[in-house]
CSV table of C-alpha atoms and ligand atoms in Angstrom, one decimal:
chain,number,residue,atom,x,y,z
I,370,UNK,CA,58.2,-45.0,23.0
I,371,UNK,CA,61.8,-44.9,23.0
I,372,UNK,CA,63.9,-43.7,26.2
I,373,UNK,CA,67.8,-42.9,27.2
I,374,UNK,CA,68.2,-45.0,30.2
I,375,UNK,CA,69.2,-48.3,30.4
I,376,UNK,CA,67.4,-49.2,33.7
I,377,UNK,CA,65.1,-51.5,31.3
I,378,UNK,CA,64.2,-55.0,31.8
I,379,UNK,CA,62.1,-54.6,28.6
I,380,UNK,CA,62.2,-52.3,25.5
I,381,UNK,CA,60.2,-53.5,22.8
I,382,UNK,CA,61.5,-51.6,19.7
I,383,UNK,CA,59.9,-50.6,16.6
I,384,UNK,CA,57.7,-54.5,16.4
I,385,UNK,CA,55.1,-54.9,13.7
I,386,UNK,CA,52.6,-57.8,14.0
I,387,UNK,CA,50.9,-59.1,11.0
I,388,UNK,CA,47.9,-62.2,10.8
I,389,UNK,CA,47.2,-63.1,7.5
I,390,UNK,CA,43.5,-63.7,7.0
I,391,UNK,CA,41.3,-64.8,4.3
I,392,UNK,CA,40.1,-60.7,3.5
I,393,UNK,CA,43.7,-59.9,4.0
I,394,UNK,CA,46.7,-58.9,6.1
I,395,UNK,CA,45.6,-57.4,9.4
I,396,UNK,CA,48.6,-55.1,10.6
I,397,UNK,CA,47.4,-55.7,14.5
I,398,UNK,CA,51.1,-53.8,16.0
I,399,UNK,CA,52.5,-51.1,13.2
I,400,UNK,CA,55.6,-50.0,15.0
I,401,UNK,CA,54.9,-50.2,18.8
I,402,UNK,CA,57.6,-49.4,20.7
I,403,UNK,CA,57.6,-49.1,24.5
I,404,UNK,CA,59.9,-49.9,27.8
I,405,UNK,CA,59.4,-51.1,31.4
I,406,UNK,CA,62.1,-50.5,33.8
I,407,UNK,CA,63.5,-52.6,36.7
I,408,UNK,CA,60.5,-52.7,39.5
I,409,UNK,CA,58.0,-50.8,37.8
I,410,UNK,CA,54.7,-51.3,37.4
I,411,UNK,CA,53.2,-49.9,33.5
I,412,UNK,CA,50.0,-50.2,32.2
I,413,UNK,CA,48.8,-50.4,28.6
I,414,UNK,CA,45.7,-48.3,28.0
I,415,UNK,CA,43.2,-48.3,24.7
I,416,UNK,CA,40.0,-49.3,23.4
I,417,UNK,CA,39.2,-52.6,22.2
I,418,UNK,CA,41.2,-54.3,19.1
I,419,UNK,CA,44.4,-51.5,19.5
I,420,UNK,CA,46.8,-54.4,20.0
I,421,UNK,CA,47.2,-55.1,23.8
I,422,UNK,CA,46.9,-58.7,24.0
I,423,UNK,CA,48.6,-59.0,20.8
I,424,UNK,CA,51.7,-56.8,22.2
I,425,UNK,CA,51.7,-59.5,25.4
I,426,UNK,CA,51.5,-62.3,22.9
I,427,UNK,CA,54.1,-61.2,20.8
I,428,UNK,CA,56.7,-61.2,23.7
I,429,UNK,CA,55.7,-64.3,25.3
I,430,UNK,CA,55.8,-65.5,21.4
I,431,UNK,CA,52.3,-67.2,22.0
I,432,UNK,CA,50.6,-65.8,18.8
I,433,UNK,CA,48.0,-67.7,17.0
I,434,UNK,CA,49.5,-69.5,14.4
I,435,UNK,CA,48.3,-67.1,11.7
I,436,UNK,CA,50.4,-64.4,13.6
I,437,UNK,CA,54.3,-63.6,13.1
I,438,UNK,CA,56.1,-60.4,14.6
I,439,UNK,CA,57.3,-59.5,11.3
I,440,UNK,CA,60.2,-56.9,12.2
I,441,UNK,CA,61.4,-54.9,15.3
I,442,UNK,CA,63.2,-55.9,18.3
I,443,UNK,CA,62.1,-57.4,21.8
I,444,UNK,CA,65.0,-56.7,24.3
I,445,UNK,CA,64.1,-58.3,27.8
I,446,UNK,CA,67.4,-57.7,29.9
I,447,UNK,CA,69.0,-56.8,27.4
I,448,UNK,CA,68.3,-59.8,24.8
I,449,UNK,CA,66.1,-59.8,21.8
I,450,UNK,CA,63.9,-62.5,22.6
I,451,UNK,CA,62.9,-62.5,18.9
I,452,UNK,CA,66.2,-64.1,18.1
I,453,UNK,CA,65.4,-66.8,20.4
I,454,UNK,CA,65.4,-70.6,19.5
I,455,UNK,CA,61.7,-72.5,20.5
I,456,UNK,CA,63.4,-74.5,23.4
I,457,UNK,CA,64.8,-70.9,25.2
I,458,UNK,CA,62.0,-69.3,24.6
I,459,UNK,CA,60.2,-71.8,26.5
I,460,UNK,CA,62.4,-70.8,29.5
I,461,UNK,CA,62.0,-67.5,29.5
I,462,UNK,CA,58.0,-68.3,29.4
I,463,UNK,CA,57.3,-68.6,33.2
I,464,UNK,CA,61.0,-68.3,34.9
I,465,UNK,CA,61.7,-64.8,33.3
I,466,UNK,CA,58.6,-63.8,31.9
I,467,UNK,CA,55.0,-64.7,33.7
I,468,UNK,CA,51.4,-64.3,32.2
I,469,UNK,CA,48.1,-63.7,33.7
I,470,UNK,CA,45.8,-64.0,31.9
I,471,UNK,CA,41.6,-62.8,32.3
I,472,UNK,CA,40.2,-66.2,32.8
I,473,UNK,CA,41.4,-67.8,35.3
I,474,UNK,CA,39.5,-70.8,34.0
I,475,UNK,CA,40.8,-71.5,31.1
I,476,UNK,CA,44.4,-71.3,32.2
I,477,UNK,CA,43.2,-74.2,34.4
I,478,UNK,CA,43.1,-78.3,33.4
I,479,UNK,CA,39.8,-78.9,35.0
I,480,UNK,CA,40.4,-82.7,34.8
I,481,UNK,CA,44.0,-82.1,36.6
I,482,UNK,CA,44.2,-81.5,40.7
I,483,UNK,CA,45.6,-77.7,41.7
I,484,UNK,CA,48.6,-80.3,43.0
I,485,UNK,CA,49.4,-81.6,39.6
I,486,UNK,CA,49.0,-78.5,37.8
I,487,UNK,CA,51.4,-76.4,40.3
I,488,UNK,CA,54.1,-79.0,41.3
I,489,UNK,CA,54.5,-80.1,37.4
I,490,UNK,CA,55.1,-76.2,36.4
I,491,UNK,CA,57.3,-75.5,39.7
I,492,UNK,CA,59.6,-78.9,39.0
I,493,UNK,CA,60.0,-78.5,35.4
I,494,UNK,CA,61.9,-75.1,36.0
I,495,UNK,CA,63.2,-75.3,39.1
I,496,UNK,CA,64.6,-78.7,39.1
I,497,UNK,CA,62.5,-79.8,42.9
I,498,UNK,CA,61.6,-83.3,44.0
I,499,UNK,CA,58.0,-84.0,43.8
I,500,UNK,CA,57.9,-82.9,47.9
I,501,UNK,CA,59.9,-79.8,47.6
I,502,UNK,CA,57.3,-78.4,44.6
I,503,UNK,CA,54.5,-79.5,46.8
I,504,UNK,CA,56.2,-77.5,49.8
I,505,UNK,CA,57.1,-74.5,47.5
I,506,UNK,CA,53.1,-74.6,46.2
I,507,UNK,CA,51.4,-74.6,49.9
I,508,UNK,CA,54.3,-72.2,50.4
I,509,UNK,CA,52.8,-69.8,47.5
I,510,UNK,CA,49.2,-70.6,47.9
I,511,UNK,CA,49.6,-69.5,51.8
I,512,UNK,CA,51.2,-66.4,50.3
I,513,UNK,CA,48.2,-65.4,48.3
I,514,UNK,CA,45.5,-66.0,50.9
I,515,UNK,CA,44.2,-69.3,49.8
I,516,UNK,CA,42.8,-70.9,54.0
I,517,UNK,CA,44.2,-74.5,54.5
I,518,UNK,CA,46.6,-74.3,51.3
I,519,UNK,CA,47.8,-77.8,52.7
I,520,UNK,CA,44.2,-79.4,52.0
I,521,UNK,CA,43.0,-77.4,49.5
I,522,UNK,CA,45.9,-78.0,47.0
I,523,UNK,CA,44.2,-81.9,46.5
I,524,UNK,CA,41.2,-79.6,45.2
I,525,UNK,CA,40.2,-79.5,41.6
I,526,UNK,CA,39.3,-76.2,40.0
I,527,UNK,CA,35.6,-76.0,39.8
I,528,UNK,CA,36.2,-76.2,43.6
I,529,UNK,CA,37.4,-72.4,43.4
I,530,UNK,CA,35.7,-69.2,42.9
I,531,UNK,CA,36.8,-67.3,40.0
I,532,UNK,CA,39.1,-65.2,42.6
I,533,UNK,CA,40.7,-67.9,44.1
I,534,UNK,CA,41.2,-69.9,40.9
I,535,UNK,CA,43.1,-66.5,40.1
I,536,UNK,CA,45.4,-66.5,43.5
I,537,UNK,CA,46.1,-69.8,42.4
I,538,UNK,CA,47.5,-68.4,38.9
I,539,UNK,CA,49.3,-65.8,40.8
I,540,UNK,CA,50.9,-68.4,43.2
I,541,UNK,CA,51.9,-70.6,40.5
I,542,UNK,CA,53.5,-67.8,38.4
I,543,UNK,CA,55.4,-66.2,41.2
I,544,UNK,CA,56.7,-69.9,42.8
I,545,UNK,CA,58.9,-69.6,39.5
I,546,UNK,CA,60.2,-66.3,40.6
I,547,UNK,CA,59.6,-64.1,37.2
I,548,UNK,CA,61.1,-60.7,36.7
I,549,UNK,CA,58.0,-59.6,35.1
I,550,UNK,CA,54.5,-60.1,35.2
I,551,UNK,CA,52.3,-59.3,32.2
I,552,UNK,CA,48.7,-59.0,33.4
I,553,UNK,CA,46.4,-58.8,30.8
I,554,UNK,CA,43.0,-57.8,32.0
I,555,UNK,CA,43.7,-59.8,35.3
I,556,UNK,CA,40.6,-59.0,37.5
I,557,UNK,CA,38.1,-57.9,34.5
I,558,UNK,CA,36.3,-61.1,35.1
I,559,UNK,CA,36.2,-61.2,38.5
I,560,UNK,CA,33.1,-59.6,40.7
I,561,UNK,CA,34.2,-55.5,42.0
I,562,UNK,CA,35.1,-56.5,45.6
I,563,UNK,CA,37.1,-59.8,44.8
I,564,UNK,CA,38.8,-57.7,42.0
I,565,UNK,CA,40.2,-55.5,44.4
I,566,UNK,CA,41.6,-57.9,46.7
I,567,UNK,CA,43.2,-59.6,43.9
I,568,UNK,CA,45.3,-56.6,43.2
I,569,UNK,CA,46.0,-55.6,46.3
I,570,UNK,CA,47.7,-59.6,46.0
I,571,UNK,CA,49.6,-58.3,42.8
I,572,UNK,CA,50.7,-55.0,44.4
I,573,UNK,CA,51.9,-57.1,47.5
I,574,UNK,CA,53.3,-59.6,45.7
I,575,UNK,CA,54.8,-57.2,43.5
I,576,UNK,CA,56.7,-55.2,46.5
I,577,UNK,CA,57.8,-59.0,47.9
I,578,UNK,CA,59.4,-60.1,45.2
I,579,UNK,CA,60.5,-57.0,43.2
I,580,UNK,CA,59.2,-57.6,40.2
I,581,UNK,CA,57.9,-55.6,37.1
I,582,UNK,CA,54.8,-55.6,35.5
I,583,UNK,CA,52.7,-55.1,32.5
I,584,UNK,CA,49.6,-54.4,33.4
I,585,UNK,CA,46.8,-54.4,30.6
I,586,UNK,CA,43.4,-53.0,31.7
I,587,UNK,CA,40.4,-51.4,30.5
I,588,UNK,CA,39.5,-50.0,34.0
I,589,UNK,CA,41.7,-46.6,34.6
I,590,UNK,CA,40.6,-46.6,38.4
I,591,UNK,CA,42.6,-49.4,38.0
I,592,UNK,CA,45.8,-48.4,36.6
I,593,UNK,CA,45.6,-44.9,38.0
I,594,UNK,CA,46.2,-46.8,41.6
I,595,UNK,CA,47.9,-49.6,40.3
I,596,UNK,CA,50.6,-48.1,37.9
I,597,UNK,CA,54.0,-45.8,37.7
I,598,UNK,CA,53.7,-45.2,33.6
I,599,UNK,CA,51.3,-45.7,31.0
I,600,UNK,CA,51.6,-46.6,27.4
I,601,UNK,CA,48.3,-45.4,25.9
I,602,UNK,CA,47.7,-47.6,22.5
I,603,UNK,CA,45.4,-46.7,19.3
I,604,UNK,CA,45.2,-48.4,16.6
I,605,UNK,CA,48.4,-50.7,16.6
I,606,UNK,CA,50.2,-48.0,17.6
I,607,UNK,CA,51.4,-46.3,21.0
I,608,UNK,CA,50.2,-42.5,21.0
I,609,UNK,CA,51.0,-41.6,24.4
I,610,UNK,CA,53.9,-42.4,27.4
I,611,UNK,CA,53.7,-41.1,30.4
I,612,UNK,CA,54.3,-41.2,34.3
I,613,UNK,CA,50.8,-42.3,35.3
I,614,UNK,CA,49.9,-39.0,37.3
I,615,UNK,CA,50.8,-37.3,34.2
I,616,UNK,CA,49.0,-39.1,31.7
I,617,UNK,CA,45.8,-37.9,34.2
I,618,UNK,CA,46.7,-34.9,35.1
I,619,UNK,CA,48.3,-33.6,31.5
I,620,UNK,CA,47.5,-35.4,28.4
I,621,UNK,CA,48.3,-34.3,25.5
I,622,UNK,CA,47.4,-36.7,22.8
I,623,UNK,CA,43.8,-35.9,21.7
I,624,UNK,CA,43.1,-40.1,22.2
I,625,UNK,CA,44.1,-39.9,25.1
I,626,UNK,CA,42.0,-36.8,26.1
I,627,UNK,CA,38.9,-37.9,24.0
I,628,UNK,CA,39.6,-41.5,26.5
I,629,UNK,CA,39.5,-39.3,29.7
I,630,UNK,CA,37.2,-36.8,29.0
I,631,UNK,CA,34.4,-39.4,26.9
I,632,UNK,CA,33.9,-41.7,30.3
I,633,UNK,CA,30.4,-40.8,32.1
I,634,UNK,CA,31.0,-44.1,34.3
I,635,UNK,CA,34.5,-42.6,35.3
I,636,UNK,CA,33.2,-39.9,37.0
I,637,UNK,CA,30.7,-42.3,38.8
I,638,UNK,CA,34.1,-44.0,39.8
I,639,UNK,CA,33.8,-47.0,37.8
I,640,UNK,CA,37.0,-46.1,35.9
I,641,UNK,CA,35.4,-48.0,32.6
I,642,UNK,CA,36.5,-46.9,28.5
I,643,UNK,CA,33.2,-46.3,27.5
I,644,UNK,CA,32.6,-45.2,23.7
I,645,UNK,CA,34.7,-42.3,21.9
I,646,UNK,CA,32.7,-41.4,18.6
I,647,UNK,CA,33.6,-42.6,15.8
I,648,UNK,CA,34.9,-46.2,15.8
I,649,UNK,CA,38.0,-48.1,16.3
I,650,UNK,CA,40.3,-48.8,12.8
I,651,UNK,CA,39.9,-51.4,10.8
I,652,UNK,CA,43.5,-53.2,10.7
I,653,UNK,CA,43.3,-54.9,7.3
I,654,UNK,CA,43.5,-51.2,5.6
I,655,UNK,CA,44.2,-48.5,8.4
I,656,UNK,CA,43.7,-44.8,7.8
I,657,UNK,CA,46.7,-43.7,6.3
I,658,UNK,CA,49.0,-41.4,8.5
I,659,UNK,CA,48.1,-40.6,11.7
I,660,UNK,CA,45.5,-43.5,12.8
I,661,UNK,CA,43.3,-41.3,14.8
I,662,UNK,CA,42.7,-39.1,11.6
I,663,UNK,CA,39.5,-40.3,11.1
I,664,UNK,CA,37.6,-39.3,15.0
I,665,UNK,CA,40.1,-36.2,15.6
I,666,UNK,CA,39.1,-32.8,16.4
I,667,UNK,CA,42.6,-31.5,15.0
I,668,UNK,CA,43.1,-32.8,12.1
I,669,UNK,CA,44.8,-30.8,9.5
I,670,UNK,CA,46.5,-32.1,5.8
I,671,UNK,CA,49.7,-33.2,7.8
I,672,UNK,CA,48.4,-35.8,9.6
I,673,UNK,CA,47.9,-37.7,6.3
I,674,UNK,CA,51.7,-38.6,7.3
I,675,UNK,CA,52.6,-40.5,10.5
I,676,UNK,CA,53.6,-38.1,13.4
I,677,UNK,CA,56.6,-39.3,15.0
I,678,UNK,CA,56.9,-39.7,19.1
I,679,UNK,CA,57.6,-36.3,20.8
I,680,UNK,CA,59.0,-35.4,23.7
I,681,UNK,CA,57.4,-33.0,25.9
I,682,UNK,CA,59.1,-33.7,29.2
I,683,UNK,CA,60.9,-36.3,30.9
I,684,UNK,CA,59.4,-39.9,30.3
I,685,UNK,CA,56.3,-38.0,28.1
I,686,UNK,CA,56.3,-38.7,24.8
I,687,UNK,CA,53.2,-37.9,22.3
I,688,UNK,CA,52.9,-39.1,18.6
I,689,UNK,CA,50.7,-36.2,17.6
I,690,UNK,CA,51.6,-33.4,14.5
I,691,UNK,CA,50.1,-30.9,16.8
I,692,UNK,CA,50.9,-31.3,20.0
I,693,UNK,CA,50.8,-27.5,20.7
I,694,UNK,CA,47.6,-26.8,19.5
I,695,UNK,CA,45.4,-29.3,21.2
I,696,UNK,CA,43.5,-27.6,24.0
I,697,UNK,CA,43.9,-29.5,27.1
I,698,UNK,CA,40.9,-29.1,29.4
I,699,UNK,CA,40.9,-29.3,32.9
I,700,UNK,CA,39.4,-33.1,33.1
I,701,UNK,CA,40.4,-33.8,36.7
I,702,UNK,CA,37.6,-31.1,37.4
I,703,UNK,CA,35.2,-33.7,36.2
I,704,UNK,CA,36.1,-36.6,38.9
I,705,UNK,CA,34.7,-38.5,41.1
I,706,UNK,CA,35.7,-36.8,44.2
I,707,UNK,CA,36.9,-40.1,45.4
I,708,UNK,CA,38.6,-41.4,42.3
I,709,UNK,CA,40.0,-37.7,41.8
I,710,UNK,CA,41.4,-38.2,45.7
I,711,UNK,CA,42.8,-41.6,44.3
I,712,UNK,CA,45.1,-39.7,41.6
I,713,UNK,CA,45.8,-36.9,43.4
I,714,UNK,CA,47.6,-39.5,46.0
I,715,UNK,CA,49.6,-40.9,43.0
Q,218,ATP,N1,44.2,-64.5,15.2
Q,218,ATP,C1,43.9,-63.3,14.7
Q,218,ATP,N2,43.7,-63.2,13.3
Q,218,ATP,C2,43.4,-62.0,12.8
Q,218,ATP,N3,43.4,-60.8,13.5
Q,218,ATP,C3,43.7,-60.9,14.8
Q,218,ATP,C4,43.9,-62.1,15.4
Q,218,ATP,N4,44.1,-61.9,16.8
Q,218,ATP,C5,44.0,-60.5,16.9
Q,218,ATP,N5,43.7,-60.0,15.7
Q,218,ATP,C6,43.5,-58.5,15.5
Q,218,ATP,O1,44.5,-57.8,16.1
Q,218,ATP,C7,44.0,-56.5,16.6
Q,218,ATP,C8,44.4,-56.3,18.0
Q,218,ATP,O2,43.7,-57.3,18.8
Q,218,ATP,P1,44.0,-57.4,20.4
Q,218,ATP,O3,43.4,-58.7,20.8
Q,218,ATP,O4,45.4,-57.2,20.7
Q,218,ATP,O5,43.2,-56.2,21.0
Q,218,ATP,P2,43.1,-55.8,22.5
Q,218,ATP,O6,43.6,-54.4,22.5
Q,218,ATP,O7,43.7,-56.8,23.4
Q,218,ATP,O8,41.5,-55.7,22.7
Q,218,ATP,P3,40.6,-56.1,24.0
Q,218,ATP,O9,40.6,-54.8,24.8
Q,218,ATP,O10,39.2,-56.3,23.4
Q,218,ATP,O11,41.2,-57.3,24.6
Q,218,ATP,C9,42.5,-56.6,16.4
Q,218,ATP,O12,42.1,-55.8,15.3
Q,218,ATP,C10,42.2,-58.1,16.2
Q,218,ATP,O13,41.1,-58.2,15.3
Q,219,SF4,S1,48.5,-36.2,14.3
Q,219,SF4,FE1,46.7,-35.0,13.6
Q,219,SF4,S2,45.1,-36.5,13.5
Q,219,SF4,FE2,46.6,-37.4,14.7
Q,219,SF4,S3,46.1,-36.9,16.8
Q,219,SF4,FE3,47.5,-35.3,16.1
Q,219,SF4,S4,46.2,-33.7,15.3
Q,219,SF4,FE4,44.9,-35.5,15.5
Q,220,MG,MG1,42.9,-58.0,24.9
């Protein structure tokens, strides 16, 4: 949602992102606008199909070829990267912009050495000899807690576990010193404990290297330690900005309430979306209006028209026709004690 400041590295403005498919136009992103600022960390919030991946995709401009950003703006540092040419875009992949993605895996040649795959990235942007890559990738590898980086780099990478084949990911991106990191379910693969030391990587090499991140999660244990803002998304759409504490503490969107309040694992801590009733819009013909229409509790005749973003403090914004009557329940008196000691820390 749109903000005064111009302490962005990215404001994505207004973008709508169509696939055209044999039963029809699927309108994945109908006017999502959000920003990141310099050093901050956001995360993108929403159930399954709202348009996360496809929001990272359509910045990195890495959209399956039936996919095309169709109108809005991209501005990263202050340039719309959707007036880009191919070949500059391809810089700003990796230098500027860096992607995580969940399976480590399949970012991965598994016919290729870790060697090959890091020093051919790190020399094709940063203009090294073959030694000075190889330097800068035991460098990076050492940085994310891989033992004997110096051997290990000759490894292949079924030699990894899932976690390290991630670290690996992370060293790689960050040897090409992005500004911004766009996780997109990072750890979600990855067993509890090892998910949890991979972010506490992220976070660290977040603080090193001052950069700012997307981060795209399912988990909000996750993004409730791991995040400044949060864009909640429904539907295609953003519905909810906030300062993460906020979006916790006082939400005002009913999606976003129905998402905190509907989560029997969160209270256990697990932090997981589990199931709002009702179910999540189809994109080839979306409810009219309002997306959320359908499941809401408040619904009235206006909401048959799109409600525009509101804001209701500094940095909250809420695209909801009735903001003022939607009954916000105490939902922190639900949590875990130790998750609710997590957000109350924020
Ligand atoms: N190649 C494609 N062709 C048609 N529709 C697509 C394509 N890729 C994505 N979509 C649609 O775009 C919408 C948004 O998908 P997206 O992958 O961004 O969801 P998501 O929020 O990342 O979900 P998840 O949490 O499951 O990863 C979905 O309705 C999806 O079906
Ligand atoms: S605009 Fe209407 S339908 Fe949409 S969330 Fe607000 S009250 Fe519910
Ligand atoms: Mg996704």
């Amino acid at each position: 949602m749109s903000h005064e400041s111009e302490d962005r590295i990215l404001d994505v403005r207004d973008i709508y992102t169509y696939f055209r498919t044999e039963a029809g136009v699927v309108k994945a992103l109908d006017g999502v606008s959000f920003d990141i600022r310099y050093n901050e960390s956001v995360g993108v919030v929403g159930e399954s199909g709202c348009g996360k991946t496809v929001t990272s995709r359509s910045i990195l401009q890495i959209l399956p070829k039936n996919g095309e950003v169709v109108d809005g703006q991209i501005l990263y540092k202050g340039v719309d990267l959707l007036a880009l040419t191919p070949s500059e875009m391809r810089t700003v992949r990796g230098k500027e912009i860096a992607l995580l993605f969940q399976d480590p895996l399949s970012a991965l040649n598994p016919v290729m050495s870790i060697r090959e795959q890091m020093i051919d990235v790190i020399m094709l942007h940063k203009f090294l000899t073959e030694e000075e890559a190889e330097a800068l990738a035991v460098e990076m590898m050492h940085a994310v807690g891989i033992p004997e980086a110096d051997k290990r780099i000759f490894d292949y990478p079924h030699q990894y576990s899932g976690g390290m084949r991630q670290r690996i990911l992370i060293a790689r991106a960050l040897a090409l010193q992005p500004s911004l990191l766009i996780a997109d379910e990072p750890t979600t693969a990855l067993d509890v404990t090892i998910q949890a030391q991979v972010l506490d990587i992220i976070k660290r090499m977040r603080e090193e290297h001052k950069l700012s991140m997307m981060l795209i999660t399912h988990n909000l244990g996750v993004v409730a330690e791991n995040t400044d803002r949060i864009h909640v998304f429904y539907g295609g759409r953003v519905v909810e900005s906030g300062p993460t504490r906020e979006i916790f503490k006082d939400p005002h969107h009913p999606y976003t309430i129905a998402l905190l309040e509907s989560i029997p694992s969160f209270k256990k801590g697990k932090g997981r979306l589990a199931t709002i009733p009702g179910s999540v819009p189809q994109l080839i013909d979306p409810p009219k209006g309002c997306r959320f229409h359908p499941r809401c509790a408040y619904v009235t005749e206006m909401c048959k028209k799109r409600p525009p973003a509101v804001k209701i403090k500094t940095d909250h914004y809420v695209a909801c026709h009735h903001v003022d009557r939607v009954i916000k329940r105490d939902i922190n008196a639900d949590y875990d004690p130790n998750l609710g000691y997590a957000i109350d820390n924020l």
